[in-house]
Short mmCIF file of N, CA and C in Angstrom, two decimals:
data_model
loop_
_atom_site.label_atom_id
_atom_site.label_comp_id
_atom_site.label_asym_id
_atom_site.label_seq_id
_atom_site.Cartn_x
_atom_site.Cartn_y
_atom_site.Cartn_z
N MET A 1 16.53 -8.50 -3.21
CA MET A 1 16.61 -9.16 -4.43
C MET A 1 17.37 -8.48 -4.81
N LYS A 2 18.60 -8.90 -5.77
CA LYS A 2 19.55 -8.25 -6.73
C LYS A 2 18.84 -7.96 -8.57
N ILE A 3 19.12 -7.23 -8.65
CA ILE A 3 18.69 -6.64 -10.28
C ILE A 3 20.13 -7.09 -11.04
N ASP A 4 19.69 -7.96 -12.47
CA ASP A 4 20.65 -8.46 -12.90
C ASP A 4 20.94 -7.23 -13.51
N GLU A 5 22.56 -7.09 -13.65
CA GLU A 5 22.61 -6.02 -14.68
C GLU A 5 22.60 -5.97 -16.24
N GLN A 6 22.05 -7.82 -16.81
CA GLN A 6 22.10 -7.80 -18.08
C GLN A 6 20.78 -7.15 -18.71
N VAL A 7 19.65 -7.18 -17.65
CA VAL A 7 18.13 -6.47 -17.52
C VAL A 7 18.00 -5.09 -17.32
N GLU A 8 18.13 -3.99 -18.60
CA GLU A 8 17.95 -2.48 -18.71
C GLU A 8 16.89 -2.00 -18.39
N LEU A 9 15.78 -2.55 -18.97
CA LEU A 9 14.34 -2.20 -19.26
C LEU A 9 13.43 -3.32 -18.51
N LEU A 10 12.53 -3.29 -17.90
CA LEU A 10 12.18 -4.51 -17.64
C LEU A 10 9.93 -4.53 -18.47
N VAL A 11 10.10 -5.19 -19.04
CA VAL A 11 9.17 -5.26 -20.36
C VAL A 11 7.89 -5.43 -19.83
N GLY A 12 6.74 -4.66 -19.84
CA GLY A 12 5.14 -4.85 -19.32
C GLY A 12 4.39 -6.18 -19.31
N LEU A 13 3.70 -6.25 -19.18
CA LEU A 13 2.31 -7.51 -19.14
C LEU A 13 1.96 -7.55 -20.39
N ASP A 14 2.40 -6.22 -21.46
CA ASP A 14 1.96 -6.11 -22.56
C ASP A 14 3.05 -5.78 -23.88
N GLY A 15 4.26 -6.46 -23.42
CA GLY A 15 5.46 -6.24 -24.10
C GLY A 15 5.91 -4.75 -24.23
N ARG A 16 5.20 -3.93 -23.80
CA ARG A 16 5.80 -2.24 -23.77
C ARG A 16 6.71 -2.14 -22.68
N LYS A 17 7.23 -1.06 -22.64
CA LYS A 17 8.18 -0.56 -21.14
C LYS A 17 6.79 -0.52 -19.66
N MET A 18 7.75 -1.17 -19.28
CA MET A 18 6.43 -1.38 -17.50
C MET A 18 6.49 -0.20 -17.20
N SER A 19 5.14 0.15 -17.02
CA SER A 19 4.91 1.66 -16.67
C SER A 19 3.52 1.67 -15.45
N LYS A 20 3.49 2.12 -14.55
CA LYS A 20 1.77 2.20 -13.96
C LYS A 20 1.53 3.39 -14.96
N SER A 21 1.54 3.83 -15.31
CA SER A 21 0.70 4.68 -16.31
C SER A 21 0.22 3.75 -17.37
N TYR A 22 1.25 3.21 -18.32
CA TYR A 22 0.72 2.05 -18.84
C TYR A 22 -0.52 1.24 -18.74
N GLY A 23 -0.45 1.41 -17.25
CA GLY A 23 -1.08 -0.42 -16.44
C GLY A 23 -0.71 -1.53 -16.90
N ASN A 24 0.61 -1.87 -16.50
CA ASN A 24 1.22 -3.15 -17.31
C ASN A 24 2.19 -3.53 -16.66
N THR A 25 1.80 -3.09 -15.34
CA THR A 25 2.54 -4.01 -14.11
C THR A 25 2.05 -4.59 -13.36
N ILE A 26 3.15 -5.84 -12.22
CA ILE A 26 3.01 -6.76 -11.80
C ILE A 26 3.56 -6.12 -10.20
N PRO A 27 2.32 -5.66 -9.31
CA PRO A 27 2.58 -4.84 -8.21
C PRO A 27 3.38 -6.09 -7.22
N LEU A 28 3.87 -5.71 -7.03
CA LEU A 28 5.15 -6.49 -6.49
C LEU A 28 4.90 -6.54 -4.45
N TRP A 29 3.91 -5.64 -3.87
CA TRP A 29 3.77 -5.47 -2.62
C TRP A 29 2.11 -6.36 -2.12
N GLU A 30 1.90 -7.07 -3.71
CA GLU A 30 0.56 -7.38 -3.36
C GLU A 30 0.52 -9.05 -2.74
N ASN A 31 -0.66 -9.44 -2.63
CA ASN A 31 -0.33 -10.91 -1.97
C ASN A 31 -0.16 -11.61 -3.18
N ASN A 32 0.51 -12.95 -3.54
CA ASN A 32 0.47 -14.03 -4.38
C ASN A 32 -0.78 -14.50 -5.10
N LYS A 33 -1.78 -14.18 -4.80
CA LYS A 33 -3.12 -14.48 -5.63
C LYS A 33 -3.16 -13.20 -6.94
N LYS A 34 -2.73 -11.89 -5.96
CA LYS A 34 -2.87 -10.51 -6.84
C LYS A 34 -1.78 -10.93 -8.06
N THR A 35 -0.57 -11.64 -7.44
CA THR A 35 0.38 -11.48 -8.37
C THR A 35 0.08 -12.90 -9.35
N GLN A 36 -0.40 -13.45 -9.15
CA GLN A 36 -0.88 -14.90 -10.18
C GLN A 36 -2.12 -13.91 -11.01
N LYS A 37 -2.43 -13.16 -11.00
CA LYS A 37 -4.02 -12.58 -11.27
C LYS A 37 -3.10 -11.66 -12.44
N SER A 38 -2.33 -10.34 -12.64
CA SER A 38 -1.11 -9.86 -13.12
C SER A 38 -0.71 -10.65 -13.75
N VAL A 39 -0.30 -11.91 -13.68
CA VAL A 39 0.85 -12.47 -14.63
C VAL A 39 -0.28 -13.28 -15.33
N ASN A 40 -0.99 -13.60 -15.04
CA ASN A 40 -2.17 -13.95 -16.38
C ASN A 40 -2.65 -12.95 -17.28
N LYS A 41 -2.38 -12.04 -17.14
CA LYS A 41 -2.52 -11.11 -17.87
C LYS A 41 -1.44 -10.56 -18.95
N ILE A 42 -0.25 -11.44 -19.03
CA ILE A 42 0.72 -11.08 -19.92
C ILE A 42 -0.08 -11.46 -21.32
N ILE A 43 0.83 -10.61 -22.18
CA ILE A 43 0.32 -11.17 -23.63
C ILE A 43 0.96 -12.03 -24.00
N THR A 44 0.86 -13.30 -24.74
CA THR A 44 0.85 -14.86 -25.34
C THR A 44 0.35 -14.40 -26.73
N ASN A 45 0.91 -15.44 -27.62
CA ASN A 45 0.46 -15.19 -28.70
C ASN A 45 0.01 -16.98 -28.78
N LEU A 46 -1.15 -17.42 -29.78
CA LEU A 46 -2.51 -18.13 -29.70
C LEU A 46 -1.58 -20.48 -29.88
N LYS A 47 -0.19 -20.16 -29.81
CA LYS A 47 -0.03 -21.65 -29.75
C LYS A 47 -0.18 -22.38 -29.19
N GLU A 48 -0.63 -23.64 -29.24
CA GLU A 48 -1.03 -24.81 -28.19
C GLU A 48 -0.27 -25.36 -27.80
N PRO A 49 -0.75 -26.07 -26.25
CA PRO A 49 0.49 -26.76 -25.33
C PRO A 49 0.99 -27.63 -26.28
N GLY A 50 2.32 -28.08 -26.39
CA GLY A 50 2.88 -28.68 -27.23
C GLY A 50 3.52 -28.26 -28.43
N GLU A 51 3.34 -27.35 -28.53
CA GLU A 51 3.88 -26.50 -29.86
C GLU A 51 5.23 -26.12 -29.30
N PRO A 52 5.99 -25.89 -29.77
CA PRO A 52 7.51 -25.36 -29.50
C PRO A 52 7.33 -23.95 -29.67
N LYS A 53 7.76 -22.98 -28.78
CA LYS A 53 7.52 -21.78 -28.42
C LYS A 53 9.20 -20.86 -28.41
N GLN A 54 9.42 -20.06 -28.39
CA GLN A 54 10.41 -19.09 -28.65
C GLN A 54 10.07 -18.06 -27.37
N PRO A 55 11.56 -17.50 -26.25
CA PRO A 55 11.37 -16.45 -25.97
C PRO A 55 10.94 -15.28 -26.17
N ASP A 56 11.60 -15.22 -27.38
CA ASP A 56 10.72 -13.95 -28.05
C ASP A 56 9.49 -13.66 -27.89
N GLU A 57 8.28 -14.25 -27.84
CA GLU A 57 7.32 -14.39 -28.19
C GLU A 57 6.40 -13.99 -27.32
N SER A 58 6.46 -13.60 -26.06
CA SER A 58 5.82 -12.85 -25.20
C SER A 58 6.87 -12.28 -24.38
N PRO A 59 6.04 -11.39 -23.67
CA PRO A 59 7.40 -10.74 -22.73
C PRO A 59 7.16 -11.91 -21.34
N LEU A 60 6.72 -12.61 -21.03
CA LEU A 60 6.73 -13.37 -19.96
C LEU A 60 7.86 -14.00 -19.98
N PHE A 61 8.66 -14.01 -20.98
CA PHE A 61 10.14 -14.60 -21.06
C PHE A 61 11.10 -13.46 -20.16
N GLU A 62 11.13 -12.44 -20.68
CA GLU A 62 12.11 -11.48 -20.28
C GLU A 62 11.24 -11.10 -18.75
N ILE A 63 10.40 -10.99 -18.36
CA ILE A 63 10.04 -10.98 -16.86
C ILE A 63 10.28 -12.11 -15.90
N TYR A 64 10.10 -13.35 -16.55
CA TYR A 64 11.13 -14.52 -15.77
C TYR A 64 12.60 -14.57 -15.45
N LYS A 65 13.26 -14.17 -17.12
CA LYS A 65 14.63 -13.93 -16.66
C LYS A 65 15.10 -13.00 -15.63
N ALA A 66 14.50 -12.05 -15.02
CA ALA A 66 14.40 -11.10 -14.14
C ALA A 66 14.37 -11.75 -12.83
N PHE A 67 13.77 -12.87 -12.22
CA PHE A 67 13.90 -13.00 -11.29
C PHE A 67 14.47 -14.26 -11.13
N ALA A 68 14.67 -14.70 -12.34
CA ALA A 68 15.68 -16.22 -12.91
C ALA A 68 17.31 -16.05 -12.30
N THR A 69 17.71 -17.23 -12.13
CA THR A 69 18.86 -17.62 -12.52
C THR A 69 19.72 -17.91 -13.49
N PRO A 70 20.70 -17.91 -14.31
CA PRO A 70 21.01 -17.84 -15.83
C PRO A 70 20.66 -19.26 -16.08
N SER A 71 20.91 -20.63 -14.88
CA SER A 71 20.66 -22.05 -15.39
C SER A 71 18.94 -22.02 -15.08
N GLU A 72 18.14 -21.41 -14.19
CA GLU A 72 16.61 -21.18 -14.60
C GLU A 72 16.39 -20.87 -15.52
N THR A 73 16.64 -20.06 -16.39
CA THR A 73 16.33 -19.29 -17.40
C THR A 73 16.70 -20.45 -18.60
N THR A 74 17.74 -20.97 -18.71
CA THR A 74 18.33 -21.70 -19.98
C THR A 74 16.86 -22.73 -19.54
N GLU A 75 16.77 -23.70 -18.28
CA GLU A 75 15.79 -24.68 -18.19
C GLU A 75 14.31 -24.13 -19.01
N PHE A 76 14.01 -23.10 -18.78
CA PHE A 76 12.43 -22.22 -18.71
C PHE A 76 12.62 -22.52 -20.39
N THR A 77 13.79 -21.99 -20.76
CA THR A 77 13.86 -22.17 -22.37
C THR A 77 13.40 -23.44 -22.97
N GLN A 78 14.76 -24.35 -22.20
CA GLN A 78 13.80 -25.37 -22.75
C GLN A 78 12.95 -25.90 -22.79
N MET A 79 12.46 -25.46 -21.73
CA MET A 79 10.88 -25.66 -21.43
C MET A 79 9.87 -25.49 -22.77
N LEU A 80 9.64 -23.87 -22.69
CA LEU A 80 9.52 -23.31 -23.71
C LEU A 80 9.42 -24.45 -25.24
N ALA A 81 10.51 -24.56 -25.59
CA ALA A 81 10.93 -25.14 -26.71
C ALA A 81 10.51 -26.18 -26.90
N GLU A 82 10.31 -27.24 -25.69
CA GLU A 82 9.45 -28.63 -25.82
C GLU A 82 8.00 -28.08 -25.85
N GLY A 83 7.49 -27.10 -26.03
CA GLY A 83 5.86 -27.12 -25.91
C GLY A 83 5.26 -26.58 -24.73
N LEU A 84 5.87 -26.25 -23.54
CA LEU A 84 5.55 -25.82 -22.10
C LEU A 84 4.32 -25.39 -22.57
N ALA A 85 2.75 -25.18 -22.07
CA ALA A 85 1.77 -24.51 -22.35
C ALA A 85 1.34 -22.92 -21.40
N TRP A 86 1.45 -21.71 -22.39
CA TRP A 86 1.30 -20.63 -21.79
C TRP A 86 0.98 -20.42 -20.59
N GLY A 87 -0.10 -21.12 -20.38
CA GLY A 87 -0.73 -21.07 -18.92
C GLY A 87 0.01 -21.65 -17.55
N GLU A 88 0.79 -22.57 -18.13
CA GLU A 88 1.61 -23.21 -16.95
C GLU A 88 3.25 -22.46 -17.03
N ALA A 89 3.51 -21.77 -17.92
CA ALA A 89 4.68 -20.67 -17.72
C ALA A 89 4.15 -19.93 -17.36
N LYS A 90 3.33 -19.38 -17.36
CA LYS A 90 2.60 -18.36 -15.73
C LYS A 90 2.63 -18.50 -14.75
N LYS A 91 1.94 -19.80 -14.66
CA LYS A 91 2.05 -20.51 -13.50
C LYS A 91 3.79 -20.41 -12.70
N LEU A 92 4.52 -20.56 -13.26
CA LEU A 92 5.74 -21.02 -13.45
C LEU A 92 6.26 -19.40 -12.67
N LEU A 93 6.34 -18.46 -13.56
CA LEU A 93 6.57 -16.81 -13.26
C LEU A 93 5.93 -16.80 -12.29
N ALA A 94 4.71 -17.13 -11.79
CA ALA A 94 4.11 -16.30 -11.06
C ALA A 94 4.13 -17.17 -9.07
N ALA A 95 4.71 -17.95 -9.44
CA ALA A 95 5.77 -18.67 -8.37
C ALA A 95 6.69 -18.38 -8.25
N LYS A 96 7.66 -17.87 -9.08
CA LYS A 96 9.24 -17.39 -9.15
C LYS A 96 9.20 -16.20 -8.42
N ILE A 97 8.13 -15.27 -8.74
CA ILE A 97 7.91 -14.19 -8.47
C ILE A 97 7.79 -13.97 -6.42
N ASN A 98 6.91 -14.62 -6.44
CA ASN A 98 6.00 -15.15 -4.89
C ASN A 98 7.53 -15.60 -3.90
N ALA A 99 8.19 -16.80 -4.68
CA ALA A 99 9.16 -17.17 -3.42
C ALA A 99 9.80 -16.06 -3.58
N GLU A 100 10.49 -15.40 -4.68
CA GLU A 100 11.53 -14.20 -4.61
C GLU A 100 11.08 -13.07 -3.51
N LEU A 101 9.84 -12.51 -3.41
CA LEU A 101 9.49 -11.59 -2.81
C LEU A 101 8.25 -12.01 -1.19
N ALA A 102 8.78 -13.46 -1.24
CA ALA A 102 8.06 -13.83 0.25
C ALA A 102 8.67 -13.36 1.45
N GLU A 103 9.71 -13.10 1.49
CA GLU A 103 10.57 -12.53 2.69
C GLU A 103 10.65 -10.80 2.96
N PRO A 104 10.64 -10.08 1.48
CA PRO A 104 10.45 -8.58 1.75
C PRO A 104 9.06 -8.48 1.86
N ARG A 105 7.81 -9.40 1.26
CA ARG A 105 6.56 -9.00 1.57
C ARG A 105 6.29 -8.83 2.86
N GLU A 106 6.94 -10.06 3.70
CA GLU A 106 6.72 -9.99 5.21
C GLU A 106 6.94 -9.07 5.46
N ARG A 107 8.03 -8.59 5.58
CA ARG A 107 9.04 -7.43 6.56
C ARG A 107 8.36 -6.14 5.82
N TYR A 108 8.04 -5.91 4.57
CA TYR A 108 6.61 -4.65 4.35
C TYR A 108 5.86 -5.11 5.43
N ALA A 109 5.02 -5.69 5.11
CA ALA A 109 3.34 -6.00 5.95
C ALA A 109 4.27 -5.71 7.07
N ALA A 110 5.13 -6.14 8.22
CA ALA A 110 5.33 -5.90 9.43
C ALA A 110 5.67 -4.71 9.80
N LEU A 111 6.45 -3.73 8.91
CA LEU A 111 6.75 -2.55 8.75
C LEU A 111 5.37 -1.32 8.84
N THR A 112 4.70 -1.42 7.84
CA THR A 112 3.23 -0.61 7.35
C THR A 112 2.18 -1.22 8.81
N ALA A 113 2.44 -2.28 9.32
CA ALA A 113 1.40 -2.43 10.20
C ALA A 113 1.46 -1.87 11.66
N ASN A 114 2.69 -1.38 11.78
CA ASN A 114 3.45 -0.79 12.35
C ASN A 114 4.10 0.85 12.18
N PRO A 115 3.54 1.69 11.78
CA PRO A 115 3.92 3.07 12.23
C PRO A 115 5.03 3.44 12.77
N ALA A 116 4.38 3.63 14.36
CA ALA A 116 5.41 3.80 15.13
C ALA A 116 7.16 3.81 15.06
N GLN A 117 6.81 2.24 14.92
CA GLN A 117 8.45 1.74 14.40
C GLN A 117 9.01 2.39 13.43
N ILE A 118 8.51 2.69 12.12
CA ILE A 118 9.22 3.24 11.19
C ILE A 118 9.37 4.57 11.58
N GLU A 119 8.71 5.34 12.41
CA GLU A 119 8.87 6.81 13.33
C GLU A 119 10.15 6.95 13.50
N GLU A 120 10.29 5.66 14.45
CA GLU A 120 11.44 6.04 15.32
C GLU A 120 12.82 5.32 14.63
N ILE A 121 12.14 4.58 13.42
CA ILE A 121 13.39 4.59 12.63
C ILE A 121 14.01 5.75 12.17
N LEU A 122 12.64 6.31 11.73
CA LEU A 122 13.51 7.81 10.88
C LEU A 122 13.76 8.65 11.60
N GLN A 123 13.16 8.78 13.13
CA GLN A 123 13.78 9.91 14.10
C GLN A 123 15.35 9.52 14.56
N ALA A 124 15.57 8.06 14.70
CA ALA A 124 17.11 7.73 14.74
C ALA A 124 17.94 8.04 13.62
N GLY A 125 17.28 7.93 12.68
CA GLY A 125 18.39 8.32 11.82
C GLY A 125 18.51 9.86 10.91
N ALA A 126 17.47 10.49 11.93
CA ALA A 126 17.48 12.27 11.68
C ALA A 126 18.14 12.72 12.72
N ALA A 127 18.09 11.88 14.10
CA ALA A 127 19.04 12.32 14.95
C ALA A 127 20.58 12.28 14.93
N LYS A 128 20.55 10.92 13.91
CA LYS A 128 22.21 10.96 13.52
C LYS A 128 22.91 11.73 12.37
N ALA A 129 21.79 12.33 11.49
CA ALA A 129 22.55 12.93 10.65
C ALA A 129 22.77 14.22 11.01
N ARG A 130 21.92 14.46 11.85
CA ARG A 130 22.08 16.19 12.74
C ARG A 130 23.31 16.24 13.20
N LYS A 131 23.59 15.45 13.85
CA LYS A 131 25.07 15.02 14.82
C LYS A 131 26.00 15.32 14.13
N GLU A 132 26.08 14.26 12.56
CA GLU A 132 27.41 14.21 11.88
C GLU A 132 27.46 15.81 10.84
N ALA A 133 26.41 16.43 10.72
CA ALA A 133 26.16 17.60 9.91
C ALA A 133 26.54 18.80 10.94
N ARG A 134 26.48 18.38 11.91
CA ARG A 134 26.83 19.51 12.71
C ARG A 134 28.25 19.90 12.95
N VAL A 135 29.29 19.01 12.98
CA VAL A 135 29.95 18.75 12.95
C VAL A 135 30.60 19.25 11.54
N LEU A 136 30.11 19.06 10.42
CA LEU A 136 30.88 19.41 9.19
C LEU A 136 30.73 20.67 9.15
N LEU A 137 28.88 20.97 9.38
CA LEU A 137 28.91 22.80 9.68
C LEU A 137 29.93 23.42 10.44
N ASP A 138 30.19 23.01 11.54
CA ASP A 138 30.76 24.12 12.39
C ASP A 138 32.19 23.86 11.69
N GLU A 139 33.20 22.52 10.93
CA GLU A 139 34.04 22.93 10.49
C GLU A 139 34.18 23.92 8.74
N VAL A 140 32.87 23.75 8.57
CA VAL A 140 32.93 24.41 7.15
C VAL A 140 32.88 26.43 7.54
N ARG A 141 31.91 26.57 8.89
CA ARG A 141 32.32 27.76 9.00
C ARG A 141 33.38 28.04 9.66
N ASP A 142 34.37 27.07 10.08
CA ASP A 142 35.46 27.86 11.34
C ASP A 142 36.55 27.98 9.36
N ALA A 143 36.52 27.16 8.66
CA ALA A 143 37.32 27.31 7.27
C ALA A 143 36.76 28.92 6.47
N VAL A 144 35.62 29.02 6.67
CA VAL A 144 35.19 30.09 5.61
C VAL A 144 34.88 31.47 6.54
N GLY A 145 35.56 31.35 8.00
CA GLY A 145 36.04 32.57 8.66
C GLY A 145 34.32 32.67 9.23
N ILE A 146 33.13 32.05 9.59
CA ILE A 146 32.41 32.55 10.20
C ILE A 146 32.77 32.24 11.49
N ARG A 147 32.28 32.72 12.45
CA ARG A 147 32.59 32.66 13.79
C ARG A 147 31.53 33.48 14.78
N ALA A 148 31.38 32.20 15.61
CA ALA A 148 29.69 32.69 16.88
C ALA A 148 30.33 33.74 17.36
N LEU A 149 29.73 34.98 17.69
CA LEU A 149 30.27 36.16 18.65
C LEU A 149 30.12 35.94 19.79
N LYS A 150 30.44 36.35 20.59
CA LYS A 150 30.79 36.46 21.90
C LYS A 150 30.69 37.44 22.49
#
């Protein structure tokens, strides 16, 4: 997933900075149902379905924009202006997040289900790093005049 450089700060479910300490986050590694449940907590106003809505009326739009392409964002803005119900907008957002994260969630689940594989990857990386660090450390020692006693 690529983070849009236009998005400097992702707002939370309540419109403040998204933070675990505020309790206003959307857990990314959870299942689709839990994502929808979190998205349903996003604060919206009391405008009825059919009433035009503006993007700045709810944090929902900013979160959607972080996961959407510019053309999808334009389309979503138009749908809000045409009176898209907040409940439907939340369903669209949850579907967008779930679609975007489906593959990474599968990989995450596979890795966490097999800790031995994670350990193998970490050990292989450590061995590679030690090998490269040894060469550099030997060059540094030689450059500063620290040589092994024989």
